[in-house]
mmCIF file of C-alpha atoms in Angstrom:
data_model
loop_
_atom_site.group_PDB
_atom_site.id
_atom_site.type_symbol
_atom_site.label_atom_id
_atom_site.label_comp_id
_atom_site.label_asym_id
_atom_site.label_seq_id
_atom_site.Cartn_x
_atom_site.Cartn_y
_atom_site.Cartn_z
ATOM 1 C CA MET A 1 9.619 22.313 -2.616
ATOM 2 C CA MET A 2 7.721 21.601 -5.848
ATOM 3 C CA LYS A 3 3.974 21.912 -5.781
ATOM 4 C CA PRO A 4 2.515 18.416 -5.363
ATOM 5 C CA VAL A 5 0.102 16.870 -7.783
ATOM 6 C CA LEU A 6 -3.015 15.999 -5.793
ATOM 7 C CA THR A 7 -5.779 13.613 -6.871
ATOM 8 C CA ILE A 8 -9.021 13.320 -4.845
ATOM 9 C CA VAL A 9 -10.436 9.826 -5.325
ATOM 10 C CA VAL A 10 -14.220 9.533 -4.821
ATOM 11 C CA PRO A 11 -15.862 6.071 -5.060
ATOM 12 C CA CYS A 12 -19.488 6.309 -6.325
ATOM 13 C CA PHE A 13 -22.364 3.842 -6.410
ATOM 14 C CA ASN A 14 -25.735 5.234 -7.528
ATOM 15 C CA GLU A 15 -24.799 8.753 -6.410
ATOM 16 C CA GLU A 16 -26.652 10.820 -9.043
ATOM 17 C CA GLU A 17 -28.494 12.773 -6.301
ATOM 18 C CA VAL A 18 -25.295 14.088 -4.715
ATOM 19 C CA PHE A 19 -22.848 14.074 -7.625
ATOM 20 C CA SER A 20 -23.345 17.594 -8.897
ATOM 21 C CA GLU A 21 -22.978 19.202 -5.521
ATOM 22 C CA THR A 22 -19.986 17.030 -4.617
ATOM 23 C CA ALA A 23 -18.236 17.822 -7.923
ATOM 24 C CA PHE A 24 -18.938 21.554 -7.479
ATOM 25 C CA GLN A 25 -17.603 21.733 -3.897
ATOM 26 C CA LEU A 26 -14.487 19.633 -4.555
ATOM 27 C CA SER A 27 -13.756 21.530 -7.785
ATOM 28 C CA THR A 28 -14.068 24.886 -5.990
ATOM 29 C CA LEU A 29 -11.687 23.674 -3.290
ATOM 30 C CA LEU A 30 -9.147 22.270 -5.750
ATOM 31 C CA LYS A 31 -9.120 25.418 -7.890
ATOM 32 C CA SER A 32 -8.640 27.522 -4.755
ATOM 33 C CA LEU A 33 -5.613 25.386 -3.746
ATOM 34 C CA VAL A 34 -4.144 25.742 -7.227
ATOM 35 C CA THR A 35 -4.652 29.548 -7.204
ATOM 36 C CA GLN A 36 -2.902 29.754 -3.830
ATOM 37 C CA ASN A 37 0.007 27.683 -5.149
ATOM 38 C CA GLU A 38 -0.615 24.901 -2.644
ATOM 39 C CA ILE A 39 -0.847 22.208 -5.350
ATOM 40 C CA SER A 40 0.030 21.764 -8.991
ATOM 41 C CA ASN A 41 -2.362 22.779 -11.715
ATOM 42 C CA ARG A 42 -2.278 19.156 -12.905
ATOM 43 C CA SER A 43 -4.274 18.145 -9.805
ATOM 44 C CA SER A 44 -7.685 16.614 -10.359
ATOM 45 C CA ILE A 45 -10.729 14.827 -8.956
ATOM 46 C CA LEU A 46 -11.212 11.186 -9.887
ATOM 47 C CA PHE A 47 -14.737 9.786 -9.565
ATOM 48 C CA VAL A 48 -14.819 5.968 -9.582
ATOM 49 C CA ASP A 49 -18.183 4.624 -10.764
ATOM 50 C CA ASP A 50 -18.618 1.241 -9.056
ATOM 51 C CA GLY A 51 -21.072 -0.265 -11.535
ATOM 52 C CA SER A 52 -23.847 2.236 -10.807
ATOM 53 C CA LYS A 53 -27.317 1.485 -12.198
ATOM 54 C CA ASP A 54 -28.406 5.154 -12.352
ATOM 55 C CA HIS A 55 -26.981 8.047 -14.379
ATOM 56 C CA THR A 56 -23.822 8.560 -12.289
ATOM 57 C CA TRP A 57 -21.439 7.843 -15.179
ATOM 58 C CA ASN A 58 -23.250 10.097 -17.611
ATOM 59 C CA LEU A 59 -23.041 12.870 -15.068
ATOM 60 C CA ILE A 60 -19.305 12.293 -14.713
ATOM 61 C CA LEU A 61 -18.862 12.502 -18.519
ATOM 62 C CA SER A 62 -20.943 15.700 -18.743
ATOM 63 C CA GLU A 63 -19.020 17.342 -15.874
ATOM 64 C CA ASN A 64 -15.716 16.378 -17.471
ATOM 65 C CA LYS A 65 -16.648 18.230 -20.689
ATOM 66 C CA LEU A 66 -17.546 21.364 -18.790
ATOM 67 C CA ASN A 67 -14.860 21.060 -16.097
ATOM 68 C CA PRO A 68 -11.707 19.075 -17.168
ATOM 69 C CA ILE A 69 -10.507 19.018 -13.560
ATOM 70 C CA VAL A 70 -13.198 16.312 -12.977
ATOM 71 C CA LYS A 71 -12.212 12.935 -14.355
ATOM 72 C CA GLY A 72 -13.748 9.479 -14.171
ATOM 73 C CA LEU A 73 -13.124 5.762 -13.993
ATOM 74 C CA LYS A 74 -15.934 3.314 -14.836
ATOM 75 C CA LEU A 75 -15.692 -0.231 -13.509
ATOM 76 C CA ALA A 76 -17.271 -3.009 -15.545
ATOM 77 C CA ARG A 77 -19.375 -4.182 -12.572
ATOM 78 C CA ASN A 78 -20.056 -3.522 -8.936
ATOM 79 C CA VAL A 79 -17.081 -4.752 -6.922
ATOM 80 C CA GLY A 80 -17.751 -3.108 -3.605
ATOM 81 C CA HIS A 81 -16.558 0.118 -1.959
ATOM 82 C CA GLN A 82 -13.130 -1.130 -0.891
ATOM 83 C CA ASN A 83 -12.201 -2.518 -4.322
ATOM 84 C CA ALA A 84 -13.582 0.564 -6.137
ATOM 85 C CA LEU A 85 -11.487 2.755 -3.856
ATOM 86 C CA LEU A 86 -8.404 0.628 -4.523
ATOM 87 C CA ALA A 87 -9.007 0.913 -8.266
ATOM 88 C CA GLY A 88 -9.030 4.683 -8.017
ATOM 89 C CA LEU A 89 -5.921 4.748 -5.836
ATOM 90 C CA GLU A 90 -3.995 2.472 -8.160
ATOM 91 C CA VAL A 91 -4.805 4.516 -11.268
ATOM 92 C CA ALA A 92 -4.102 7.808 -9.506
ATOM 93 C CA SER A 93 -0.796 6.615 -8.131
ATOM 94 C CA LYS A 94 0.815 6.831 -11.586
ATOM 95 C CA GLN A 95 0.347 10.565 -11.925
ATOM 96 C CA SER A 96 0.028 11.907 -8.334
ATOM 97 C CA ASP A 97 2.357 12.922 -5.540
ATOM 98 C CA CYS A 98 -0.401 12.428 -2.966
ATOM 99 C CA VAL A 99 -3.966 11.131 -3.018
ATOM 100 C CA VAL A 100 -6.940 11.967 -0.806
ATOM 101 C CA SER A 101 -9.812 9.448 -0.618
ATOM 102 C CA ILE A 102 -13.307 10.622 0.384
ATOM 103 C CA ASP A 103 -16.857 9.341 0.117
ATOM 104 C CA ALA A 104 -19.281 11.027 -2.316
ATOM 105 C CA ASP A 105 -21.969 11.877 0.264
ATOM 106 C CA LEU A 106 -20.328 15.120 1.532
ATOM 107 C CA GLN A 107 -20.518 14.006 5.144
ATOM 108 C CA ASP A 108 -16.729 14.443 5.527
ATOM 109 C CA ASP A 109 -15.491 17.984 5.979
ATOM 110 C CA ILE A 110 -13.614 18.780 2.744
ATOM 111 C CA SER A 111 -12.044 21.928 4.209
ATOM 112 C CA ILE A 112 -9.565 19.889 6.246
ATOM 113 C CA ILE A 113 -7.919 18.743 2.966
ATOM 114 C CA ARG A 114 -5.847 21.935 3.402
ATOM 115 C CA ILE A 115 -4.650 20.611 6.771
ATOM 116 C CA PHE A 116 -3.978 17.233 5.182
ATOM 117 C CA LEU A 117 -1.610 18.993 2.704
ATOM 118 C CA GLU A 118 0.099 20.865 5.498
ATOM 119 C CA LYS A 119 0.754 17.610 7.372
ATOM 120 C CA PHE A 120 1.966 16.018 4.126
ATOM 121 C CA LYS A 121 4.427 18.858 3.527
ATOM 122 C CA GLU A 122 5.661 18.405 7.130
ATOM 123 C CA GLY A 123 6.817 14.911 6.152
ATOM 124 C CA ASN A 124 3.827 12.707 6.971
ATOM 125 C CA ASP A 125 3.142 9.958 4.431
ATOM 126 C CA ILE A 126 -0.304 9.126 5.868
ATOM 127 C CA VAL A 127 -2.839 11.608 7.289
ATOM 128 C CA TYR A 128 -6.003 10.172 8.844
ATOM 129 C CA GLY A 129 -9.276 12.101 9.020
ATOM 130 C CA VAL A 130 -10.874 11.111 12.348
ATOM 131 C CA ARG A 131 -14.396 11.979 13.525
ATOM 132 C CA ASP A 132 -14.338 14.134 16.615
ATOM 133 C CA CYS A 133 -17.776 12.923 17.677
ATOM 134 C CA ARG A 134 -20.620 10.706 16.344
ATOM 135 C CA ASN A 135 -23.605 12.891 17.151
ATOM 136 C CA THR A 136 -25.066 12.447 13.665
ATOM 137 C CA ASP A 137 -25.299 8.678 14.182
ATOM 138 C CA THR A 138 -28.103 6.805 15.920
ATOM 139 C CA TYR A 139 -27.544 5.395 19.391
ATOM 140 C CA PHE A 140 -27.406 1.911 18.005
ATOM 141 C CA LYS A 141 -24.737 2.806 15.406
ATOM 142 C CA ARG A 142 -22.635 4.696 18.026
ATOM 143 C CA THR A 143 -22.785 1.787 20.449
ATOM 144 C CA THR A 144 -21.974 -0.884 17.886
ATOM 145 C CA ALA A 145 -19.144 1.158 16.392
ATOM 146 C CA LEU A 146 -17.578 1.637 19.874
ATOM 147 C CA GLY A 147 -17.925 -2.049 20.556
ATOM 148 C CA PHE A 148 -16.323 -2.924 17.209
ATOM 149 C CA TYR A 149 -13.225 -0.796 17.799
ATOM 150 C CA ARG A 150 -12.804 -2.155 21.316
ATOM 151 C CA PHE A 151 -13.158 -5.721 20.113
ATOM 152 C CA MET A 152 -10.675 -5.177 17.302
ATOM 153 C CA GLU A 153 -8.217 -3.772 19.829
ATOM 154 C CA ARG A 154 -8.713 -6.726 22.130
ATOM 155 C CA ILE A 155 -7.874 -9.250 19.433
ATOM 156 C CA GLY A 156 -4.774 -7.396 18.385
ATOM 157 C CA ILE A 157 -5.880 -5.526 15.289
ATOM 158 C CA LYS A 158 -4.566 -1.973 15.143
ATOM 159 C CA LEU A 159 -7.087 0.454 13.805
ATOM 160 C CA VAL A 160 -7.482 4.216 14.049
ATOM 161 C CA PRO A 161 -10.754 4.623 16.040
ATOM 162 C CA ASN A 162 -13.534 6.574 14.297
ATOM 163 C CA HIS A 163 -11.616 6.705 11.073
ATOM 164 C CA ALA A 164 -13.392 5.577 7.876
ATOM 165 C CA ASP A 165 -11.724 6.040 4.523
ATOM 166 C CA TYR A 166 -11.066 9.778 4.606
ATOM 167 C CA ARG A 167 -7.280 10.053 4.433
ATOM 168 C CA LEU A 168 -4.253 11.304 2.507
ATOM 169 C CA LEU A 169 -1.606 8.947 1.238
ATOM 170 C CA SER A 170 1.734 10.032 -0.198
ATOM 171 C CA LYS A 171 2.991 8.385 -3.371
ATOM 172 C CA ARG A 172 5.474 6.380 -1.296
ATOM 173 C CA ALA A 173 2.754 5.073 1.046
ATOM 174 C CA LEU A 174 0.452 4.359 -1.897
ATOM 175 C CA ASN A 175 3.132 2.294 -3.646
ATOM 176 C CA GLU A 176 3.612 0.249 -0.434
ATOM 177 C CA LEU A 177 -0.147 -0.236 -0.117
ATOM 178 C CA LEU A 178 -0.332 -1.581 -3.619
ATOM 179 C CA LYS A 179 2.133 -4.313 -2.693
ATOM 180 C CA PHE A 180 -0.547 -5.929 -0.505
ATOM 181 C CA LYS A 181 -2.275 -8.482 -2.766
ATOM 182 C CA GLU A 182 -5.209 -9.524 -0.541
ATOM 183 C CA THR A 183 -8.432 -10.371 -2.300
ATOM 184 C CA ASN A 184 -10.471 -9.682 0.843
ATOM 185 C CA LEU A 185 -9.755 -5.980 1.328
ATOM 186 C CA PHE A 186 -10.006 -4.081 4.577
ATOM 187 C CA LEU A 187 -8.105 -0.879 3.910
ATOM 188 C CA ARG A 188 -8.607 0.528 7.391
ATOM 189 C CA GLY A 189 -6.525 -2.376 8.690
ATOM 190 C CA LEU A 190 -3.996 -2.518 5.865
ATOM 191 C CA ILE A 191 -2.884 1.104 5.886
ATOM 192 C CA PRO A 192 -1.633 1.134 9.491
ATOM 193 C CA LEU A 193 0.498 -1.896 8.642
ATOM 194 C CA ILE A 194 2.517 0.284 6.256
ATOM 195 C CA GLY A 195 4.149 1.890 9.251
ATOM 196 C CA PHE A 196 5.231 5.201 7.686
ATOM 197 C CA GLN A 197 5.076 8.473 9.593
ATOM 198 C CA SER A 198 1.420 9.463 10.082
ATOM 199 C CA SER A 199 -0.741 12.143 11.631
ATOM 200 C CA ILE A 200 -4.380 12.611 12.624
ATOM 201 C CA VAL A 201 -6.735 15.467 11.827
ATOM 202 C CA TYR A 202 -10.028 15.654 13.754
ATOM 203 C CA TYR A 203 -13.250 16.968 12.207
ATOM 204 C CA ASP A 204 -17.014 16.969 12.716
ATOM 205 C CA ARG A 205 -18.932 14.695 10.368
ATOM 206 C CA LYS A 206 -22.115 16.175 8.869
ATOM 207 C CA GLU A 207 -25.410 14.703 7.813
ATOM 208 C CA ARG A 208 -25.618 13.161 4.336
ATOM 209 C CA PHE A 209 -26.351 15.924 1.775
ATOM 210 C CA ALA A 210 -28.912 13.918 -0.234
ATOM 211 C CA GLY A 211 -29.900 10.377 -1.091
ATOM 212 C CA GLU A 212 -29.724 7.255 1.079
ATOM 213 C CA SER A 213 -26.752 5.620 2.729
ATOM 214 C CA LYS A 214 -25.160 2.852 0.722
ATOM 215 C CA TYR A 215 -24.079 1.085 3.952
ATOM 216 C CA PRO A 216 -27.152 -0.419 5.592
ATOM 217 C CA LEU A 217 -26.878 -2.546 8.731
ATOM 218 C CA LYS A 218 -26.343 -5.774 6.801
ATOM 219 C CA LYS A 219 -23.370 -4.333 4.843
ATOM 220 C CA MET A 220 -21.869 -2.813 7.981
ATOM 221 C CA LEU A 221 -22.052 -6.140 9.837
ATOM 222 C CA SER A 222 -20.511 -7.932 6.847
ATOM 223 C CA PHE A 223 -17.791 -5.293 6.590
ATOM 224 C CA ALA A 224 -16.950 -5.638 10.289
ATOM 225 C CA PHE A 225 -16.864 -9.470 10.056
ATOM 226 C CA ASP A 226 -14.542 -9.265 7.024
ATOM 227 C CA GLY A 227 -12.270 -6.951 8.959
ATOM 228 C CA ILE A 228 -12.093 -9.364 11.910
ATOM 229 C CA THR A 229 -11.468 -12.538 9.851
ATOM 230 C CA SER A 230 -9.055 -10.856 7.454
ATOM 231 C CA PHE A 231 -6.649 -9.718 10.125
ATOM 232 C CA SER A 232 -6.917 -12.129 13.072
ATOM 233 C CA VAL A 233 -7.124 -15.839 13.839
ATOM 234 C CA THR A 234 -8.456 -15.085 17.349
ATOM 235 C CA PRO A 235 -11.969 -16.372 16.531
ATOM 236 C CA ILE A 236 -10.535 -19.786 15.624
ATOM 237 C CA ARG A 237 -8.457 -19.786 18.791
ATOM 238 C CA PHE A 238 -11.540 -18.810 20.772
ATOM 239 C CA VAL A 239 -13.456 -21.803 19.334
ATOM 240 C CA THR A 240 -10.504 -24.031 20.278
ATOM 241 C CA PHE A 241 -10.600 -22.647 23.822
ATOM 242 C CA ILE A 242 -14.363 -23.241 24.079
ATOM 243 C CA GLY A 243 -13.941 -26.764 22.817
ATOM 244 C CA PHE A 244 -11.179 -27.460 25.355
ATOM 245 C CA LEU A 245 -13.281 -25.925 28.133
ATOM 246 C CA SER A 246 -16.301 -28.028 27.090
ATOM 247 C CA LEU A 247 -14.094 -31.123 27.225
ATOM 248 C CA ILE A 248 -12.996 -30.347 30.772
ATOM 249 C CA ILE A 249 -16.547 -29.629 31.896
ATOM 250 C CA SER A 250 -17.773 -32.872 30.294
ATOM 251 C CA ALA A 251 -14.987 -34.845 31.984
ATOM 252 C CA MET A 252 -15.879 -33.317 35.363
ATOM 253 C CA ALA A 253 -19.600 -34.050 34.795
ATOM 254 C CA GLY A 254 -18.754 -37.566 33.808
ATOM 255 C CA GLY A 255 -16.675 -38.075 36.926
ATOM 256 C CA TYR A 256 -19.480 -36.663 39.071
ATOM 257 C CA SER A 257 -22.039 -38.946 37.418
ATOM 258 C CA PHE A 258 -19.786 -41.981 37.944
ATOM 259 C CA VAL A 259 -19.381 -41.177 41.656
ATOM 260 C CA GLN A 260 -23.145 -40.646 42.054
ATOM 261 C CA ALA A 261 -23.746 -43.973 40.296
ATOM 262 C CA ILE A 262 -21.492 -45.765 42.792
ATOM 263 C CA LEU A 263 -23.269 -44.122 45.682
ATOM 264 C CA GLY A 264 -26.627 -45.090 44.225
ATOM 265 C CA ASN A 265 -27.863 -41.574 43.738
ATOM 266 C CA THR A 266 -28.542 -41.754 39.982
ATOM 267 C CA LYS A 267 -31.550 -39.838 38.689
ATOM 268 C CA SER A 268 -33.005 -39.791 35.271
ATOM 269 C CA GLY A 269 -32.677 -36.288 33.792
ATOM 270 C CA TRP A 270 -33.780 -36.003 30.220
ATOM 271 C CA THR A 271 -33.972 -32.215 30.414
ATOM 272 C CA SER A 272 -30.342 -31.753 31.474
ATOM 273 C CA LEU A 273 -29.291 -34.347 28.861
ATOM 274 C CA MET A 274 -31.068 -32.537 26.027
ATOM 275 C CA ILE A 275 -29.751 -29.140 27.114
ATOM 276 C CA SER A 276 -26.224 -30.498 27.137
ATOM 277 C CA ILE A 277 -26.634 -32.032 23.685
ATOM 278 C CA TRP A 278 -28.029 -28.817 22.171
ATOM 279 C CA PHE A 279 -25.357 -26.731 23.879
ATOM 280 C CA VAL A 280 -22.466 -28.813 22.656
ATOM 281 C CA GLY A 281 -24.049 -29.136 19.217
ATOM 282 C CA GLY A 282 -24.417 -25.385 18.978
ATOM 283 C CA ILE A 283 -20.771 -24.870 19.866
ATOM 284 C CA GLN A 284 -19.717 -27.408 17.216
ATOM 285 C CA LEU A 285 -21.782 -25.712 14.519
ATOM 286 C CA LEU A 286 -20.479 -22.313 15.491
ATOM 287 C CA GLY A 287 -16.897 -23.643 15.338
ATOM 288 C CA ILE A 288 -17.489 -25.234 11.949
ATOM 289 C CA GLY A 289 -18.998 -21.978 10.644
ATOM 290 C CA ILE A 290 -16.004 -19.885 11.739
ATOM 291 C CA ILE A 291 -13.497 -22.366 10.355
ATOM 292 C CA GLY A 292 -15.511 -22.502 7.142
ATOM 293 C CA GLU A 293 -15.306 -18.711 6.864
ATOM 294 C CA TYR A 294 -11.540 -18.836 7.067
ATOM 295 C CA ILE A 295 -11.373 -21.702 4.544
ATOM 296 C CA GLY A 296 -13.584 -19.644 2.193
ATOM 297 C CA LYS A 297 -11.239 -16.708 2.427
ATOM 298 C CA ILE A 298 -8.266 -18.950 1.706
ATOM 299 C CA TYR A 299 -10.148 -20.296 -1.330
ATOM 300 C CA GLN A 300 -10.737 -16.766 -2.599
ATOM 301 C CA GLU A 301 -7.148 -15.722 -2.006
ATOM 302 C CA VAL A 302 -5.507 -18.656 -3.768
ATOM 303 C CA LYS A 303 -7.548 -18.118 -6.940
ATOM 304 C CA ARG A 304 -6.021 -14.692 -7.393
ATOM 305 C CA ARG A 305 -8.889 -13.338 -9.417
ATOM 306 C CA PRO A 306 -8.606 -9.662 -10.449
ATOM 307 C CA LYS A 307 -10.364 -7.342 -7.980
ATOM 308 C CA TYR A 308 -11.889 -5.162 -10.658
ATOM 309 C CA ALA A 309 -12.068 -4.522 -14.410
ATOM 310 C CA ILE A 310 -11.858 -1.010 -15.821
ATOM 311 C CA GLU A 311 -14.361 -0.407 -18.628
ATOM 312 C CA LYS A 312 -13.702 3.271 -19.288
ATOM 313 C CA ASP A 313 -10.961 5.626 -18.149
ATOM 314 C CA ILE A 314 -10.952 9.379 -18.632
ATOM 315 C CA TYR A 315 -8.140 9.941 -16.162
ATOM 316 C CA SER A 316 -5.113 8.177 -17.600
ATOM 317 C CA LYS A 317 -3.313 9.494 -20.655
ATOM 318 C CA ASN A 318 -3.649 6.096 -22.366
ATOM 319 C CA GLU A 319 -7.358 5.445 -21.919
ATOM 320 C CA ALA A 320 -8.233 1.863 -21.441
ATOM 321 C CA ASN A 321 -11.409 2.113 -23.554
ATOM 322 C CA MET A 322 -9.770 3.944 -26.519
ATOM 323 C CA SER A 323 -8.167 0.958 -28.258
ATOM 324 C CA TYR A 324 -8.303 2.604 -31.682
ATOM 325 C CA ARG A 325 -5.662 5.085 -30.473
ATOM 326 C CA LYS A 326 -3.013 2.392 -30.218
ATOM 327 C CA PRO A 327 -0.064 2.984 -32.599
ATOM 328 C CA ASN A 328 0.257 0.922 -35.755
ATOM 329 C CA LEU A 329 3.251 -1.288 -34.986
ATOM 330 C CA ASN A 330 3.666 -2.283 -38.624
ATOM 331 C CA VAL A 331 4.689 1.283 -39.533
ATOM 332 C CA TYR A 332 7.398 1.261 -36.884
ATOM 333 C CA ILE A 333 8.602 -2.206 -37.958
ATOM 334 C CA ASP A 334 8.924 -1.066 -41.589
ATOM 335 C CA ARG A 335 10.907 2.004 -40.559
ATOM 336 C CA ILE A 336 13.324 -0.056 -38.512
ATOM 337 C CA HIS A 337 13.685 -2.573 -41.347
ATOM 338 C CA ASN A 338 14.573 0.168 -43.820
ATOM 339 C CA GLU A 339 17.125 1.674 -41.522
ATOM 340 C CA ILE A 340 18.827 -1.660 -41.044
ATOM 341 C CA LYS A 341 19.042 -2.402 -44.761
ATOM 342 C CA LYS A 342 20.287 1.222 -45.455
ATOM 343 C CA ARG A 343 18.283 1.489 -48.613
ATOM 344 C CA PRO A 344 19.171 4.570 -50.802
ATOM 345 C CA ARG A 345 16.566 7.349 -50.825
ATOM 346 C CA TYR A 346 16.829 7.798 -54.647
ATOM 347 C CA ALA A 347 18.250 6.031 -57.811
ATOM 348 C CA ILE A 348 20.210 7.609 -60.752
ATOM 349 C CA ASN A 349 19.509 6.523 -64.347
ATOM 350 C CA SER A 350 22.936 5.471 -65.783
ATOM 351 C CA ASN A 351 21.887 5.960 -69.394
ATOM 352 C CA LEU A 352 21.055 9.622 -68.847
ATOM 353 C CA VAL A 353 24.408 10.110 -67.144
ATOM 354 C CA SER A 354 26.353 8.637 -70.141
ATOM 355 C CA GLU A 355 24.392 10.725 -72.661
ATOM 356 C CA SER A 356 25.094 13.959 -70.742
ATOM 357 C CA GLN A 357 28.760 13.097 -70.545
ATOM 358 C CA ASN A 358 28.912 12.579 -74.408
ATOM 359 C CA LEU A 359 27.243 15.973 -74.975
ATOM 360 C CA ILE A 360 29.770 17.701 -72.730
ATOM 361 C CA ARG A 361 32.664 16.124 -74.675
ATOM 362 C CA LYS A 362 31.258 17.253 -78.061
ATOM 363 C CA VAL A 363 30.922 20.803 -76.764
ATOM 364 C CA GLU A 364 34.489 20.859 -75.534
ATOM 365 C CA ILE A 365 35.789 19.547 -78.906
ATOM 366 C CA LYS A 366 33.930 22.262 -80.829
ATOM 367 C CA ARG A 367 35.321 24.950 -78.542
ATOM 368 C CA SER A 368 38.867 23.694 -79.045
ATOM 369 C CA LYS A 369 38.556 23.897 -82.856
#
């Protein structure tokens, strides 16, 4: 079996505090794998700068000059973790046999990349890195994460529990992933849909090496909500069920009130009336909000806007930012034109030819005499 070309894709957003250590550890690992003939010497690390406001991109450029195994991709603006990761995967797919995605904070155990490669060579197209425990998380985060995975399972969305975006994808799996054209990305839900042979590797997640988490509570809640609404219509069906249930309860209450009115037991109850109005109104607003969320996603999908724009590329052979390196097409057109017309490469002066012929004749006449 030929040695596979491996690319490690690392999305970055304001990661100047951890970049140097991350680049060093990943480079050391990659060089070790190359030395041991586990991967090709054309393997590399691709850092994707997701519109960072600090010096992340300058650090990538500096590291690339000192260590060519480190390469970079700079996006024109911040497009979010999932889109930045997809950009790196798409660019890496053209030159790689397999790709490993990992966050830049060094919380994931990079040593299990060796096991990823073993599973890949055994025939697995997808290898998931799954956290063995969540001891490094707060109680709130552990509880909400557990609730999220259970809820997703209940509404029919297949996810790998305690798996983030630390995984290996073969070239075949990567090409299938790129066929999904969703604007609202939730890669943790998309990749299981590919259906190729997969395996799981468990590991212990460490504390963040330096800096602050780029996923505060607000972003995590938004990410979870995107995952739910991008893969299931259960929330809309739930609202429909609540509406139907409210209709039945209202009909029963109306029947009861009618019977009481006939029996003469009517009582004025402003409190119960106001509670009912507010309750039903709240359900209606909730339903409108959920339906609006789905309509908003449809609106984003039908516009088909590009997910990202690459400003600079020091990974691909044809760099997107090096437009001056494009060949001069006019030169090639002239060459083709000349070949078609079959122009002679030189021209002979006919006057010189006739003069030389006359001289030869005179010499021959003199010799004959």
